[in-house]
Every structure is written in C-alpha cells, then in structure tokens.
Amino acid sequence: MAAHGEGLKQNKKKWIGLAFLAVAALAAGVYVWPGEGRAPLRERMKQIVIKEPATVMGWPVAVSTVASGFSDPFGVVLDRAGNAYLADAGEHNQIRKVAPDGTVSTLAGGVEGFADGSGSAAAFHTPSGIAIDSAGNLLVADTGNNAIRKVSPQGVVTTLAGDGSAGHIDGPARQARFNGPVGVTLDRAGNVYVADTYNDVLRKIALDGTVSTVAGSGISGAQDGPAAQAMFDTPTAVVADAAGALYVADARLGAIRKLSVDGQVSTLALSDPEADDPLLRRPLALALTHDGFLYVGDMARGRILQLSPGGQLGGLTGIGIDIQIGDNTATRFGRPAGIALSADGALYVTDALQRVLRKIAPRGAAPAAAAVPVVAPSMPPAAPAAPAAPAAPAAPAAPAAAAPFPWPLQPQFGKHEVVGIIGEVRGSYEGESRHHFHNGLDVQGNMGEKVLAVKSEKVSSPLPNWGFGELGEGLALDSFTYLHMRVGRDGKNAPLDPARFALFDDEKGKPARVRVKRGTRFAVGDALGTINRMYHVHLIQRTPKGEANPLALPFPGIEDNVIPRIDAIALHDAADARLVAKAGKRLLVPRTAGPLAIIVDAYDQTDGNAARRKLGLYKVGYQILGADGVALPGFEQPRMNIEFNQLPPDRESVQVAYANNSGITVYGSKTTRFLYQVTNTVRDGEAKTGSWDPATLAPGDFIIRITAADFAGNTALAGRDLAITVR
C-alpha cells in the first residue's frame, strides 16, 4: 500500500507539472499537441511545439500614451528588456530611452551638428530611422548629416558610414555618401540596409563596411523589375524578413514595395489615385511580424494599416472621425513616423506631430505607463537651497505685451488684409461645397510676391511640399504650413535658393518638381516661394493638439471692430425640410416635429475688408428663452457648440458644422454662405451631431436666441432672435 501511495503521489506531481506547463504554454502562445493517452510523460513533453500566435487582420485595439515631451520623435525600436529607443529630432537632436515604466532619459546627443563621442558630446542633425542589432547597438539614419551612425548601449556614438556630404557614392564606409537617409534596418547576418531617401535607392552596408547600392536606378519613378533598373520615389522606411527580402515604404509614390532575394522589385500595395480618400496614401513607417504581415504608418491621414502576405490591405486605427485616445479604431495619429513591434504583439508608435510615443495593444490588455516628465541622466538634480527669508508681497506686475508676430508677407511687421479665417467651409473642385474646413489664415497678396517664414524652424516631414504648379501648392515646415504659392520658386519658376530647393525638369526641360529635404532650416523672413494665382497666402499653425487658430498670434496692425451679421435663423427637421413661418407671424413648431436642427446664416468681417468679403465666425451657440426673454432652465448660458479653437482632424466633420447650401464662390457656389448647425458640436478637436426637441417644452411662446461671435469678441445683436410658438 505504501508503494502504491507513493506511486499516486508521483503521478500527481507529474500531472500537476504537466498542467502547469500547459497553462504556461497557452499563456506564452505555446501549443501542446495531443499524443497517445498512455505515452510516457517525457515523450509527451517532446510534443510541445513553441509557436507564435498568428497575426489577425483588424484586431480590436486600445491606444494609450507611453511618454511625451519630445520635439520630433521618429524611428523607434525595443530591446529585449522592453526599453524603447527613439530618434528625437527637431530641436532636440537626441537618442532617447523610454523605460518600461515610462521614464524618459537621453542616451546621446543634444546639439545639432556632426560629432562622434559619448553622451552629450555627440551631435546629430535630424536623426530619423533607427534599428537595433543583436548586441544592443543602435543604428541611426542621421538625415541632416547624410550618414548612418552607431550608438552603443552605453551611449558612445560613432559614424558607421557617410562623410557628412550629400551625394551618391558607393565604396568604403567613410568615403561613401548618402542623400538624406531616413530609413534603416538590419538583416539576420548583421548587414545594414538604408532607405537612401533623396537618392531614391536602397543601400547596403556590409559587415566589412563596404557600401553598395542594392536597388534603384537613382531616378525617381514607379518602375518594378530588376533591382538596378527599378525606380523608387522618396523611400522612407525599410525592413528585412528572415529570408533577406526587403520591404520598403515608398512614400511619394504611395506604395509598399518589395526587393526579393532574387533581385526583383515588385509593388505589393499602391495608393488609388482616383479615390477621394485612399486607405494607403503616404506610407512613412513599417514593422514586420513573424508571419509576414506588415504594419504601415501612413502620414496622410494618421492611420496605422495592415498589409497581409496575400496583399490584403486594411485599417487598424484612424478609421472614422473620433480622435479620442481610447479603445476604438478611430484613433487618429498626427504623423505616425516609427513603429516597433513588441514580443506580446503590441505596437509602439511615435507620433511626430503630437510629440508622443503611443502604444497600440489588444483591447483589454494592461494600459501603458503614464507619461512622465523627461529626465536627462547627464543632469543630476541640484542640491536643495536653504530656505529664504519671507519677502514682503510685491504688487502684481502688469502683463507684458506680446511681441508682434511677423506676417508671411512684406512688410512682416506692417498691416495686411485678412481674407479667410480658420473654420470656414471649403469645397472641392469636383462640386462638393462642403469638402473640408479652412484650417488657417488667408493673407491677401499679389501674384509673384514672396512668401516669408514667420518662425525660425526646420522641415520635419520627409515629404514637406506638394501640388507642384497647382493652386493648392504648399510647403510644411515644423509648426507652420504655407499654401497657394510656387514653393522655392520665383514668378518665372526659377529657384530662389538651390541649396534648399532642388528643382527638377521634365523630359521637355521644363520645371516639374521641387524637393525640400527633411531637416532643412529656415529663419524668420527667409523666402519660401511666391504667391500663385490665388492672390493670397494660406498660413496654418499646427500644435501637438492639432491645428490652432492663427488669429491668436499677435499680428501687428490687425483690428476687428466689425459686428458679425446674422441674416437668418431656421429650423430643419430630420428630413432636412425647413419649417416655414407665414409673413409677419411667429414660427409655429409642433411638439412632435423634433428632433430639429437649428441653422444660423451668419458671417463676419474685419477692419479694412472689401465690402464683398465674407469671413466665418469664431463661435456660434443658442439659448431657449421664454416669451419674457428669461432663459429657461438649462439655458442660462448659451450652448456654444460651434467654436473653432481647434479643428477636428477629419475633413468630413465640416458637414457636422455646416448645413447644406453652405460654400464659397471660389469652389463654385453662387454666393458665399456660412450656415452653422448650432445644435451639432464642433469644438476642442471633436465633432458630433445633435438636435433640439420641442417636445421638451410645454405649448406656448418662446424665443430661440443665437450668440454669434468673432475672435475679437464682437457679438451680433441684430437678427439674433427667432420667435416661435410651440403647439
């Protein structure tokens, strides 16, 4: 019996151990395949197969913020301990480390320049893509220095390849030349591959340091085929699979390309030029899973996409018009510049515009660490100072007047006419009158007049300009964007500054394209281009929170003493039919007519505007008053649902703010009309629909009062009341 009892104990231990292994295996993505029921435990243990979970298209996501406080976060990688390393360009020019608890520190860099060394003694110029080798060394595409740098785990920086000058030269590493490389990766053997962005080629740095061109003819284009004859157009990211094939984000082409191990270039996915909103448009970042799925960061609409090995393209985030950070696929990024894939399948994404590192995890997973202040390890905390004797309270100082902010035209500190403001409805040339929001400030100017930088900053996007020769041609620096100009060219299409604007001709010898590299610097007053036939420059101000209202800037000479005008107030039912009043009578509103939309036809002007000029309002709201003019409960203050303090990121939300028949004459409307749907909400970067239901009122007489205000605080008084009778 004793032997039998001991055997039971041993079997119990074996089954407990097997059960533990099975649970652990399932938790780790290990699958246990069943064997013969009476097979020995050791034989059954041999049947345990370790297998990573298969990637699923469109898995449910939750987005959280890991860390913030960056200048221009771009490439990102993870080490085996879960630390994230990212290239922080902009004014920081550093390599940053984010610990699993969210603590941020600086590994190397801090001053813009080109210098090897340890920690803060090293210098970068707009570091972009980043990769990590098996020893924990970081490989950095140092875009502004036209070089590939290496950073040890201790923060020692050396130059792997490139002599600092822009060019296209193969050969020994320190004699080779690149042209603004943005992407970098490694294969399993340790060879480094570079997306040599402005040479439009892929380069290889072999283990012996020799640099060679592995794909691309050096001519911008969209040609597949043998590597040497293939063409790319602004490749920005590259990743390698286990077999050695390379996958490329071909940004300007709007494509995902592949260089196979047999030396053939093919296109896996391509933007649809006929689509109004193609899913794939400007791919910038890539990450590759173990089973061949690609995650793509698309900067055109701030989306994270998936591309399956079979060529299926789908959206993971950024689908819809909700920008809240939370557990939904509508979360929109400003500019997803780098993607790192963690061991548990989560994605770490740098958002270059919102200046943060975010995590995309399966919905229901543990949240990321909260963002913490940036800490530089090279700067020890100061010793606490001795407490000072209490001082007599000083009189509060008068607030200092803000320094004048320069206009984008000469005279930069003079006076100019404003002909368009943020939040106005804009149409398309295809006939849609409510296509997008006007997202900046229009300043009147003459065709051919130089457009000038309003702030000293540098270019952050690898594709900062667009629309060559079109009315909407423009250039984005870091926080300011300028539209309706010939970028980098005078009125005769000659380059203003060949060192910063590379002008390319077509096969007929006519200018066809201008290229501005990431990292290019401009000072206040530098010429960016010349006004085209739109006769104004459109100035956009971007902040980490979104597009802000440039009227908040202290432009000199701008005055607004003009009271906004309300032309009409209307009620529309759910079928968009207007409730009509008889002449001279109160508007009869059945209690069963709801839900209703309150629509306000109104506009504004500023001092000095031409009589024909109509500008949009800054904010619009409504109240419900009794017949005696006293606000009803819940309406003591106007409901200011429309306020253009921060625009939603989706152009579709313009149709939430504006009703049908809104539009301006430039896009084909007969007249300029701003019809605000004040029962909907557009403010603080959000957009949502709403309504007013007369069933909430008892029968009787009431007043719908509109508050219509401009940015200067002028509020309309005439025409603000609509008398109604609810029955």
XYZ file of C-alpha atoms in Angstrom:
727
model
C 0.000 0.000 0.000
C 2.895 2.293 0.777
C 4.376 1.716 -2.675
C 1.005 2.254 -4.255
C 0.518 5.506 -2.288
C 3.987 6.716 -3.338
C 3.142 5.975 -6.957
C -0.035 8.029 -6.677
C 1.988 10.910 -5.264
C 4.486 10.717 -8.135
C 1.721 10.585 -10.752
C 0.002 13.531 -9.042
C 3.228 15.546 -9.235
C 3.633 14.638 -12.902
C 0.079 15.707 -13.782
C 0.370 18.929 -11.781
C 3.616 19.697 -13.592
C 2.076 18.911 -16.968
C -0.944 21.063 -16.190
C 1.321 23.926 -15.136
C 3.313 23.607 -18.359
C 0.124 23.544 -20.397
C -1.199 26.732 -18.769
C 2.161 28.448 -19.124
C 2.392 27.311 -22.715
C -1.020 28.695 -23.559
C -0.179 31.995 -21.904
C 3.011 32.227 -23.938
C 1.465 31.217 -27.217
C 2.747 27.610 -26.968
C 0.509 24.879 -28.302
C 0.503 21.342 -26.862
C -0.350 18.706 -29.432
C -2.094 15.570 -28.039
C -0.238 12.283 -28.156
C -1.138 8.707 -27.241
C -3.039 8.550 -23.973
C -0.605 6.076 -22.367
C 2.617 7.621 -23.732
C 5.222 8.389 -21.056
C 5.286 11.999 -19.801
C 8.776 12.558 -21.252
C 7.530 11.535 -24.711
C 4.540 13.818 -24.393
C 6.823 16.702 -23.386
C 8.636 16.277 -26.719
C 5.364 17.002 -28.472
C 5.186 20.577 -27.076
C 5.732 22.924 -30.004
C 6.515 26.605 -29.468
C 4.584 28.718 -31.957
C 3.935 32.459 -32.014
C 0.275 33.419 -32.375
C -0.853 34.151 -35.898
C -1.430 37.811 -36.792
C -5.075 38.742 -37.226
C -6.323 41.453 -39.580
C -8.210 44.250 -37.862
C -7.763 43.123 -34.265
C -9.564 45.268 -31.635
C -7.211 47.920 -30.306
C -6.709 50.191 -27.326
C -4.397 53.171 -27.696
C -2.540 54.709 -24.763
C 0.253 57.225 -24.251
C 3.600 55.839 -23.081
C 5.695 59.024 -22.941
C 5.633 62.636 -24.078
C 7.803 65.746 -24.116
C 9.628 65.088 -27.384
C 10.466 67.504 -30.206
C 10.124 65.350 -33.351
C 10.026 61.656 -32.373
C 10.680 59.467 -35.397
C 12.141 55.947 -35.536
C 11.608 53.621 -32.565
C 12.916 50.168 -31.542
C 12.601 47.917 -28.496
C 15.347 45.963 -26.739
C 14.931 42.585 -25.043
C 14.257 44.219 -21.674
C 11.332 46.220 -23.050
C 13.092 49.578 -23.237
C 12.125 51.739 -26.184
C 14.721 53.824 -28.010
C 13.668 56.587 -30.336
C 15.273 59.212 -32.521
C 14.102 62.609 -31.283
C 14.875 65.170 -33.982
C 13.508 68.725 -34.173
C 15.362 70.967 -31.753
C 16.474 68.046 -29.562
C 18.614 66.005 -31.981
C 18.918 63.221 -29.424
C 18.546 59.480 -28.995
C 16.080 58.923 -26.156
C 15.390 55.909 -23.976
C 11.949 55.141 -22.550
C 11.974 52.561 -19.759
C 9.046 50.138 -19.317
C 7.702 52.363 -16.519
C 7.607 55.379 -18.860
C 10.715 57.135 -17.541
C 12.452 59.073 -20.312
C 16.194 59.684 -20.437
C 18.718 60.855 -23.019
C 21.231 58.313 -24.299
C 23.202 60.568 -26.656
C 23.136 63.906 -28.460
C 21.552 67.245 -27.704
C 23.147 69.782 -30.050
C 22.586 69.931 -33.794
C 25.834 69.058 -35.524
C 28.039 66.192 -36.671
C 30.301 64.825 -33.962
C 31.150 61.405 -32.580
C 31.604 60.974 -28.853
C 29.942 59.817 -25.688
C 26.543 61.003 -24.473
C 26.003 64.734 -24.826
C 29.399 65.150 -26.537
C 27.946 63.500 -29.640
C 25.904 65.502 -32.121
C 23.188 64.565 -34.629
C 21.300 66.531 -37.263
C 17.676 65.392 -37.549
C 18.008 61.680 -36.669
C 15.205 59.640 -38.237
C 15.009 55.848 -38.692
C 16.527 53.600 -36.045
C 17.372 49.866 -35.793
C 18.930 47.657 -33.116
C 21.417 44.807 -33.526
C 21.844 41.613 -31.501
C 24.348 43.305 -29.160
C 22.015 46.183 -28.357
C 23.773 48.746 -30.553
C 21.523 51.269 -32.269
C 21.870 52.143 -35.948
C 20.545 55.620 -36.738
C 19.766 57.247 -40.082
C 21.180 60.712 -39.397
C 19.252 62.507 -42.110
C 20.680 66.003 -41.896
C 24.246 64.659 -41.739
C 23.751 62.279 -44.694
C 25.224 59.499 -42.558
C 24.481 56.290 -40.660
C 25.525 56.456 -37.012
C 26.056 53.752 -34.411
C 25.190 54.189 -30.725
C 26.427 51.658 -28.167
C 24.245 50.654 -25.189
C 26.446 52.996 -23.122
C 25.738 55.964 -25.396
C 29.020 56.044 -27.332
C 28.376 57.378 -30.836
C 30.456 56.556 -33.902
C 29.870 57.072 -37.608
C 29.247 53.803 -39.432
C 29.091 55.230 -42.961
C 28.945 58.570 -44.746
C 31.264 61.571 -44.761
C 28.603 64.184 -43.983
C 28.162 65.464 -47.529
C 25.144 64.749 -49.683
C 25.796 62.521 -52.685
C 25.589 59.016 -54.079
C 28.952 57.282 -53.778
C 29.497 53.590 -53.024
C 32.680 52.137 -51.556
C 34.433 52.191 -48.168
C 32.119 53.321 -45.373
C 33.698 56.667 -44.513
C 34.118 57.624 -48.164
C 30.568 56.693 -49.123
C 27.896 59.336 -49.496
C 24.163 59.304 -48.862
C 21.492 61.915 -49.513
C 19.232 62.461 -46.534
C 18.726 58.804 -45.472
C 15.530 58.365 -43.447
C 15.109 54.569 -43.024
C 17.466 51.879 -41.714
C 17.238 48.168 -40.847
C 19.383 45.044 -40.382
C 19.177 41.517 -41.695
C 19.893 38.433 -39.594
C 23.539 38.395 -40.657
C 24.061 41.951 -39.390
C 24.169 43.730 -42.740
C 22.679 47.223 -42.589
C 20.196 48.388 -45.238
C 19.372 52.040 -45.790
C 16.433 53.801 -47.415
C 18.545 56.488 -49.069
C 15.577 58.770 -49.368
C 16.599 61.600 -51.663
C 18.759 59.374 -53.866
C 15.650 57.170 -54.365
C 17.661 53.971 -53.812
C 18.298 51.209 -51.291
C 21.865 50.892 -49.988
C 23.692 48.137 -48.121
C 26.473 48.477 -45.548
C 28.199 45.095 -45.412
C 29.902 43.685 -42.331
C 33.262 44.857 -43.683
C 31.927 48.418 -44.037
C 31.573 48.435 -47.804
C 28.610 50.470 -49.059
C 26.784 49.382 -52.207
C 23.537 50.188 -53.980
C 21.233 47.161 -53.971
C 18.152 48.564 -55.713
C 17.106 51.663 -57.585
C 18.416 53.455 -60.627
C 18.656 56.782 -58.820
C 15.836 58.231 -60.931
C 12.531 58.973 -59.200
C 9.755 56.789 -60.520
C 7.488 53.786 -60.131
C 9.204 51.053 -62.096
C 9.322 47.417 -60.967
C 11.724 44.793 -62.291
C 15.435 44.020 -61.890
C 16.931 45.888 -58.938
C 19.328 48.062 -60.932
C 16.582 49.282 -63.283
C 13.845 49.676 -60.665
C 12.702 53.138 -59.591
C 11.590 54.430 -56.197
C 10.255 57.834 -55.175
C 11.250 59.038 -51.703
C 11.631 55.709 -49.828
C 11.369 56.403 -46.104
C 11.361 53.036 -44.310
C 12.816 49.586 -44.914
C 12.523 46.274 -43.047
C 14.028 42.848 -43.725
C 12.402 39.434 -43.308
C 14.076 36.209 -42.179
C 14.912 35.208 -45.751
C 16.591 38.541 -46.522
C 13.860 40.160 -48.622
C 13.386 43.902 -48.078
C 10.080 45.745 -47.752
C 10.018 49.459 -48.489
C 7.645 52.334 -47.711
C 7.800 54.305 -50.953
C 6.292 57.494 -49.597
C 5.700 59.846 -52.508
C 4.667 57.007 -54.780
C 2.164 55.890 -52.132
C 3.281 52.264 -52.331
C 4.690 49.321 -50.415
C 7.490 47.754 -52.463
C 9.484 44.537 -52.083
C 13.021 43.648 -53.082
C 13.122 39.852 -53.259
C 16.251 37.798 -52.641
C 16.404 37.150 -56.400
C 16.928 40.882 -57.033
C 13.461 41.680 -58.364
C 11.480 44.721 -57.201
C 7.694 44.436 -57.071
C 4.814 46.540 -55.772
C 2.690 44.950 -53.048
C 0.225 47.794 -52.483
C -0.370 51.084 -54.274
C -2.459 54.158 -53.499
C -5.530 54.592 -55.691
C -5.134 57.972 -57.436
C -8.837 58.037 -58.324
C -10.050 57.609 -54.748
C -11.002 60.712 -52.783
C -9.689 59.141 -49.587
C -7.481 56.134 -50.390
C -6.643 53.902 -47.450
C -2.953 53.984 -48.378
C -1.595 57.348 -49.473
C 1.741 58.365 -47.905
C 3.357 55.382 -46.122
C 6.099 56.507 -43.768
C 6.780 53.750 -41.212
C 6.937 49.934 -41.354
C 7.087 46.982 -38.969
C 7.104 43.293 -39.972
C 5.601 40.411 -37.994
C 7.000 36.882 -37.710
C 4.368 35.611 -40.154
C 4.839 38.232 -42.858
C 2.237 40.872 -42.020
C 3.282 44.497 -42.377
C 2.153 47.329 -40.148
C 2.236 50.618 -42.038
C 2.192 54.130 -40.602
C 0.508 56.376 -43.186
C 1.095 60.069 -42.572
C -1.581 61.421 -44.937
C -4.491 60.622 -42.599
C -2.598 59.473 -39.493
C -3.552 55.832 -39.916
C -1.962 52.548 -38.926
C -2.643 49.984 -41.645
C -2.073 46.256 -42.062
C -0.897 44.502 -45.194
C -1.237 40.718 -45.229
C 1.188 38.369 -47.015
C -1.580 37.812 -49.563
C -1.848 41.533 -50.350
C -4.959 42.383 -48.299
C -4.814 45.993 -47.066
C -6.844 47.018 -44.036
C -7.076 49.764 -41.445
C -6.098 49.116 -37.832
C -6.525 52.665 -36.465
C -7.554 56.017 -37.897
C -10.805 54.839 -39.453
C -13.682 57.204 -38.611
C -13.939 60.713 -37.206
C -13.394 60.189 -33.478
C -9.961 61.290 -32.251
C -10.269 60.293 -28.609
C -7.412 58.145 -27.336
C -9.225 55.016 -26.241
C -10.353 51.559 -27.233
C -11.516 52.234 -30.761
C -10.155 52.057 -34.269
C -10.960 55.715 -34.944
C -7.918 56.971 -33.046
C -6.031 59.253 -35.397
C -2.312 59.966 -35.158
C -0.765 63.244 -36.274
C 2.129 61.657 -38.170
C 2.994 58.020 -37.327
C 6.731 58.132 -38.052
C 8.037 54.925 -36.460
C 6.603 51.547 -35.425
C 8.161 48.925 -33.154
C 6.598 45.508 -32.569
C 6.847 44.109 -29.035
C 7.077 40.445 -28.084
C 3.437 40.404 -26.948
C 2.179 41.758 -30.271
C 1.647 45.360 -29.188
C 2.829 48.243 -31.340
C 4.841 51.217 -30.136
C 4.263 54.189 -32.442
C 5.985 57.562 -32.478
C 3.716 60.461 -33.363
C 5.951 63.166 -34.810
C 3.269 65.871 -34.805
C 1.728 65.150 -31.412
C 5.236 64.704 -29.919
C 4.439 61.465 -28.098
C 5.138 57.739 -28.006
C 1.937 55.700 -28.044
C 1.121 52.039 -27.569
C -1.453 50.088 -29.554
C -2.362 46.964 -27.623
C -5.137 44.383 -27.874
C -8.247 45.755 -26.233
C -8.399 44.718 -22.601
C -4.613 44.485 -22.171
C -2.896 46.273 -19.301
C -2.510 50.021 -20.003
C 0.843 51.587 -20.709
C 2.666 53.557 -18.049
C 1.503 57.121 -17.681
C 3.583 59.786 -19.341
C 6.228 61.221 -17.049
C 8.428 64.298 -17.258
C 11.578 63.985 -19.337
C 14.659 63.317 -17.248
C 18.174 63.731 -18.597
C 20.597 61.418 -16.730
C 23.520 63.708 -17.504
C 21.916 66.483 -15.439
C 21.944 65.487 -11.726
C 19.370 67.194 -9.521
C 20.568 70.352 -7.853
C 21.130 70.373 -4.112
C 18.216 71.893 -2.228
C 18.718 75.574 -1.478
C 18.482 76.965 2.026
C 15.060 78.410 2.752
C 14.932 82.128 2.056
C 13.533 84.669 4.442
C 9.961 85.584 3.638
C 9.737 88.691 1.493
C 7.075 91.346 1.511
C 4.426 90.611 -1.098
C 5.096 92.518 -4.290
C 2.448 94.286 -6.297
C 1.385 92.185 -9.269
C 3.199 93.206 -12.415
C 1.193 94.311 -15.389
C 1.160 91.614 -18.071
C 3.806 92.230 -20.687
C 2.524 92.972 -24.134
C 3.184 90.115 -26.530
C 5.879 90.819 -29.073
C 4.459 91.368 -32.560
C 4.305 88.232 -34.666
C 5.553 88.531 -38.262
C 3.241 88.235 -41.249
C 4.156 85.833 -44.071
C 4.482 88.805 -46.466
C 6.387 92.073 -46.530
C 6.203 94.211 -44.512
C 6.318 91.472 -41.890
C 5.508 93.976 -39.134
C 3.115 96.141 -41.128
C -0.580 95.741 -41.876
C -2.284 93.215 -44.191
C -5.835 92.292 -45.149
C -7.195 89.016 -43.790
C -9.388 87.338 -46.407
C -10.074 83.960 -44.794
C -10.002 82.516 -41.276
C -9.941 79.102 -39.645
C -13.121 77.040 -39.530
C -14.726 78.347 -42.715
C -16.347 75.828 -45.033
C -14.434 74.965 -48.180
C -15.436 72.906 -51.189
C -13.684 70.820 -53.800
C -13.213 71.491 -57.485
C -15.352 68.411 -58.161
C -18.519 70.128 -56.968
C -18.701 69.222 -53.261
C -19.312 72.555 -51.496
C -18.681 71.133 -48.006
C -15.469 69.228 -48.604
C -13.163 70.412 -45.800
C -12.525 73.072 -43.203
C -10.414 76.098 -43.986
C -7.647 75.398 -41.496
C -5.706 78.631 -41.295
C -5.442 82.322 -42.071
C -5.538 83.821 -45.583
C -3.446 86.958 -46.081
C -4.026 88.995 -49.235
C -1.050 89.429 -51.550
C -0.059 89.974 -55.155
C 0.810 87.139 -57.515
C 4.588 86.731 -57.565
C 5.055 88.317 -54.141
C 7.487 86.430 -51.914
C 6.099 84.275 -49.108
C 8.263 84.597 -45.988
C 8.838 82.322 -42.997
C 7.112 83.547 -39.831
C 9.169 81.423 -37.448
C 12.692 80.019 -37.395
C 12.278 76.254 -37.710
C 13.189 73.289 -39.847
C 11.399 70.848 -42.078
C 10.195 67.778 -40.185
C 8.362 65.763 -42.858
C 10.303 63.749 -45.461
C 7.667 64.946 -47.964
C 7.055 68.553 -46.918
C 5.765 70.037 -50.191
C 3.081 69.082 -52.683
C 0.979 70.159 -55.667
C 3.675 71.485 -57.998
C 2.081 74.079 -60.297
C -1.385 73.671 -58.751
C -3.446 76.278 -56.895
C -3.024 74.345 -53.641
C 0.775 74.010 -53.857
C 2.325 74.321 -50.418
C 5.182 73.688 -48.009
C 5.117 72.478 -44.389
C 7.961 73.273 -42.021
C 7.506 72.111 -38.438
C 4.695 74.113 -36.848
C 3.696 76.327 -39.790
C 2.455 75.439 -43.269
C 2.193 77.810 -46.240
C -0.154 77.259 -49.211
C -1.040 78.818 -52.578
C 2.485 79.515 -53.728
C 5.243 78.378 -56.025
C 7.387 76.563 -53.493
C 11.026 77.646 -53.685
C 10.494 79.473 -56.996
C 10.031 82.999 -58.220
C 7.298 84.143 -60.595
C 9.187 82.669 -63.560
C 9.737 79.262 -61.861
C 13.442 79.915 -61.236
C 14.741 78.532 -57.915
C 15.039 81.040 -55.080
C 17.717 79.084 -53.224
C 19.121 75.980 -54.981
C 20.830 74.872 -51.760
C 17.467 74.373 -50.057
C 15.129 73.887 -53.017
C 16.192 71.260 -55.563
C 14.335 71.918 -58.816
C 13.906 69.102 -61.361
C 12.900 69.421 -65.010
C 10.715 67.085 -67.036
C 11.748 65.409 -70.294
C 10.981 68.653 -72.135
C 13.296 70.683 -69.921
C 10.501 72.453 -68.059
C 10.396 72.657 -64.229
C 8.261 69.789 -62.964
C 9.180 69.200 -59.338
C 10.853 70.800 -56.359
C 12.341 68.812 -53.485
C 12.912 70.049 -49.939
C 14.717 67.661 -47.615
C 13.770 66.779 -44.067
C 15.994 68.785 -41.712
C 16.281 71.876 -43.944
C 16.313 75.034 -41.819
C 14.632 78.393 -42.419
C 14.863 81.607 -40.399
C 12.202 84.295 -39.952
C 11.984 86.274 -43.160
C 13.531 83.631 -45.417
C 11.750 83.335 -48.758
C 9.783 80.093 -49.107
C 8.240 80.770 -52.507
C 5.984 83.224 -54.306
C 2.205 83.683 -54.299
C 0.435 81.952 -57.177
C -2.775 82.992 -58.894
C -4.817 82.540 -55.702
C -3.571 86.040 -54.718
C -3.110 85.183 -51.065
C -1.000 83.001 -48.822
C -2.737 80.491 -46.562
C -0.981 80.135 -43.189
C -1.648 77.071 -40.995
C -0.441 76.753 -37.412
C -0.008 73.215 -36.069
C 0.391 72.312 -32.403
C 0.716 68.882 -30.757
C -3.024 69.085 -30.091
C -3.934 69.874 -33.691
C -4.445 72.856 -35.968
C -4.776 76.030 -33.918
C -6.355 79.389 -34.699
C -3.657 81.747 -36.070
C -5.745 84.757 -35.025
C -4.405 84.141 -31.526
C -0.975 85.234 -32.769
C -0.232 88.935 -32.177
C -0.028 90.032 -35.800
C 0.678 93.770 -35.983
C -1.967 96.064 -37.434
C -4.827 93.554 -37.305
C -8.056 95.096 -35.988
C -11.621 93.863 -35.776
C -14.320 96.250 -34.692
C -16.943 94.913 -37.106
C -20.008 93.304 -35.527
C -20.918 89.879 -37.024
C -24.130 89.776 -39.027
C -26.943 87.232 -38.714
C -29.000 87.006 -41.908
C -31.397 84.233 -40.882
C -32.274 81.584 -38.301
C -34.054 78.431 -39.430
C -35.334 75.142 -38.052
C -34.946 71.977 -40.139
C -36.499 68.619 -39.403
C -34.828 65.210 -39.645
C -35.535 65.122 -43.408
C -33.752 68.489 -43.768
C -37.047 70.219 -44.587
C -37.295 73.783 -43.306
C -40.160 74.821 -41.052
C -41.646 77.914 -42.712
C -43.439 80.800 -40.984
C -46.135 82.927 -42.514
C -45.134 86.505 -43.223
C -45.162 88.601 -40.069
C -46.146 85.638 -37.909
C -44.334 83.631 -35.268
C -42.919 80.328 -36.470
C -45.288 77.502 -35.468
C -43.383 74.456 -34.193
C -45.371 71.271 -33.484
C -44.214 69.492 -30.326
C -43.963 66.351 -32.471
C -41.707 67.988 -35.075
C -38.420 67.002 -33.438
C -35.618 66.297 -33.446
C -34.780 69.627 -35.087
C -31.619 71.301 -36.285
C -31.135 74.998 -35.576
C -29.332 76.564 -38.527
C -27.851 80.066 -38.478
C -26.944 82.011 -41.624
C -24.236 84.454 -40.486
C -20.863 85.943 -41.359
C -18.235 88.403 -40.167
C -15.678 90.929 -41.437
C -12.597 92.661 -40.054
C -11.499 96.267 -40.357
C -10.247 97.001 -43.851
C -12.049 94.147 -45.585
C -13.517 94.805 -49.005
C -17.308 95.224 -48.887
C -17.820 91.938 -50.753
C -15.678 89.988 -48.286
C -17.400 87.490 -46.012
C -15.478 85.808 -43.208
C -16.613 82.985 -40.970
C -17.411 83.264 -37.272
C -15.283 82.056 -34.393
C -18.097 80.620 -32.287
C -21.862 80.183 -32.508
C -24.378 78.923 -29.953
C -28.019 79.125 -28.899
C -30.397 79.552 -25.944
C -34.086 78.853 -25.434
C -35.867 81.762 -23.727
C -39.398 82.278 -22.545
C -41.613 84.862 -24.198
C -40.464 87.307 -21.498
C -36.835 86.907 -22.572
C -35.794 84.923 -19.486
C -33.636 81.873 -20.172
C -35.249 78.513 -19.490
C -33.585 76.111 -17.003
C -30.542 74.561 -18.599
C -30.150 77.517 -20.979
C -28.953 80.144 -18.514
C -25.796 80.333 -20.615
C -25.661 79.898 -24.385
C -24.728 76.431 -25.573
C -21.637 77.365 -27.599
C -21.463 74.188 -29.635
C -19.521 75.614 -32.567
C -16.108 77.029 -31.645
C -13.106 76.917 -33.923
C -10.433 76.854 -31.227
C -9.087 73.535 -32.506
C -10.195 71.742 -35.635
C -11.121 68.053 -35.751
C -8.569 66.092 -37.781
C -11.099 64.716 -40.263
C -12.288 66.877 -43.113
C -15.651 65.024 -43.068
C -16.567 66.846 -39.836
C -17.087 70.047 -41.862
C -20.518 68.613 -42.676
C -21.252 68.463 -38.962
C -20.577 72.184 -38.537
C -22.232 73.403 -41.744
C -25.624 72.695 -43.307
C -26.426 72.071 -46.955
C -26.005 75.048 -49.307
C -23.001 76.332 -47.375
C -19.993 77.171 -49.519
C -17.823 79.884 -51.048
C -17.670 81.208 -54.587
C -14.105 80.034 -55.227
C -15.389 76.445 -55.296
C -18.419 77.066 -57.477
C -21.063 78.260 -55.030
C -23.231 81.112 -56.306
C -22.672 83.100 -53.116
C -20.554 82.730 -50.007
C -22.786 81.399 -47.220
C -21.962 80.039 -43.800
C -24.937 78.015 -42.487
C -23.978 76.864 -38.996
C -25.712 73.834 -37.479
C -25.592 75.075 -33.892
C -27.319 72.008 -32.477
C -24.261 69.998 -33.560
C -20.931 70.273 -31.762
C -17.580 71.124 -33.338
C -15.012 72.336 -30.815
C -11.902 71.224 -28.929
C -10.909 68.994 -31.832
C -14.132 66.949 -31.735
C -17.215 66.728 -33.908
C -20.586 65.156 -33.071
C -24.163 65.550 -34.196
C -27.013 66.769 -32.001
C -30.508 68.238 -32.142
C -33.157 70.195 -30.240
C -36.505 68.590 -29.439
C -39.506 70.912 -28.950
C -41.289 68.083 -27.115
C -39.294 69.123 -24.038
C -41.367 72.343 -23.881
C -44.975 72.940 -22.883
C -47.148 74.622 -25.501
C -46.562 78.372 -25.631
C -44.414 81.181 -26.981
C -40.620 81.055 -26.851
C -37.514 82.686 -28.306
C -34.503 80.956 -29.816
C -31.610 83.337 -29.243
C -28.346 82.976 -31.173
C -24.934 84.020 -29.928
C -22.658 84.689 -32.906
C -19.183 85.989 -32.066
C -15.909 86.660 -33.845
C -12.438 86.033 -32.435
C -12.134 89.635 -31.206
C -15.243 89.179 -29.036
C -17.711 91.177 -31.127
C -21.195 89.648 -30.850
C -24.169 90.066 -33.148
C -27.234 91.797 -31.678
C -29.456 92.378 -34.709
C -31.314 89.353 -36.013
C -30.307 87.115 -33.116
C -33.847 86.114 -32.037
C -36.301 83.719 -33.668
C -39.824 83.921 -32.174
C -41.580 80.561 -32.119
C -44.840 79.117 -30.872
C -44.785 75.526 -29.711
C -48.149 73.796 -30.029
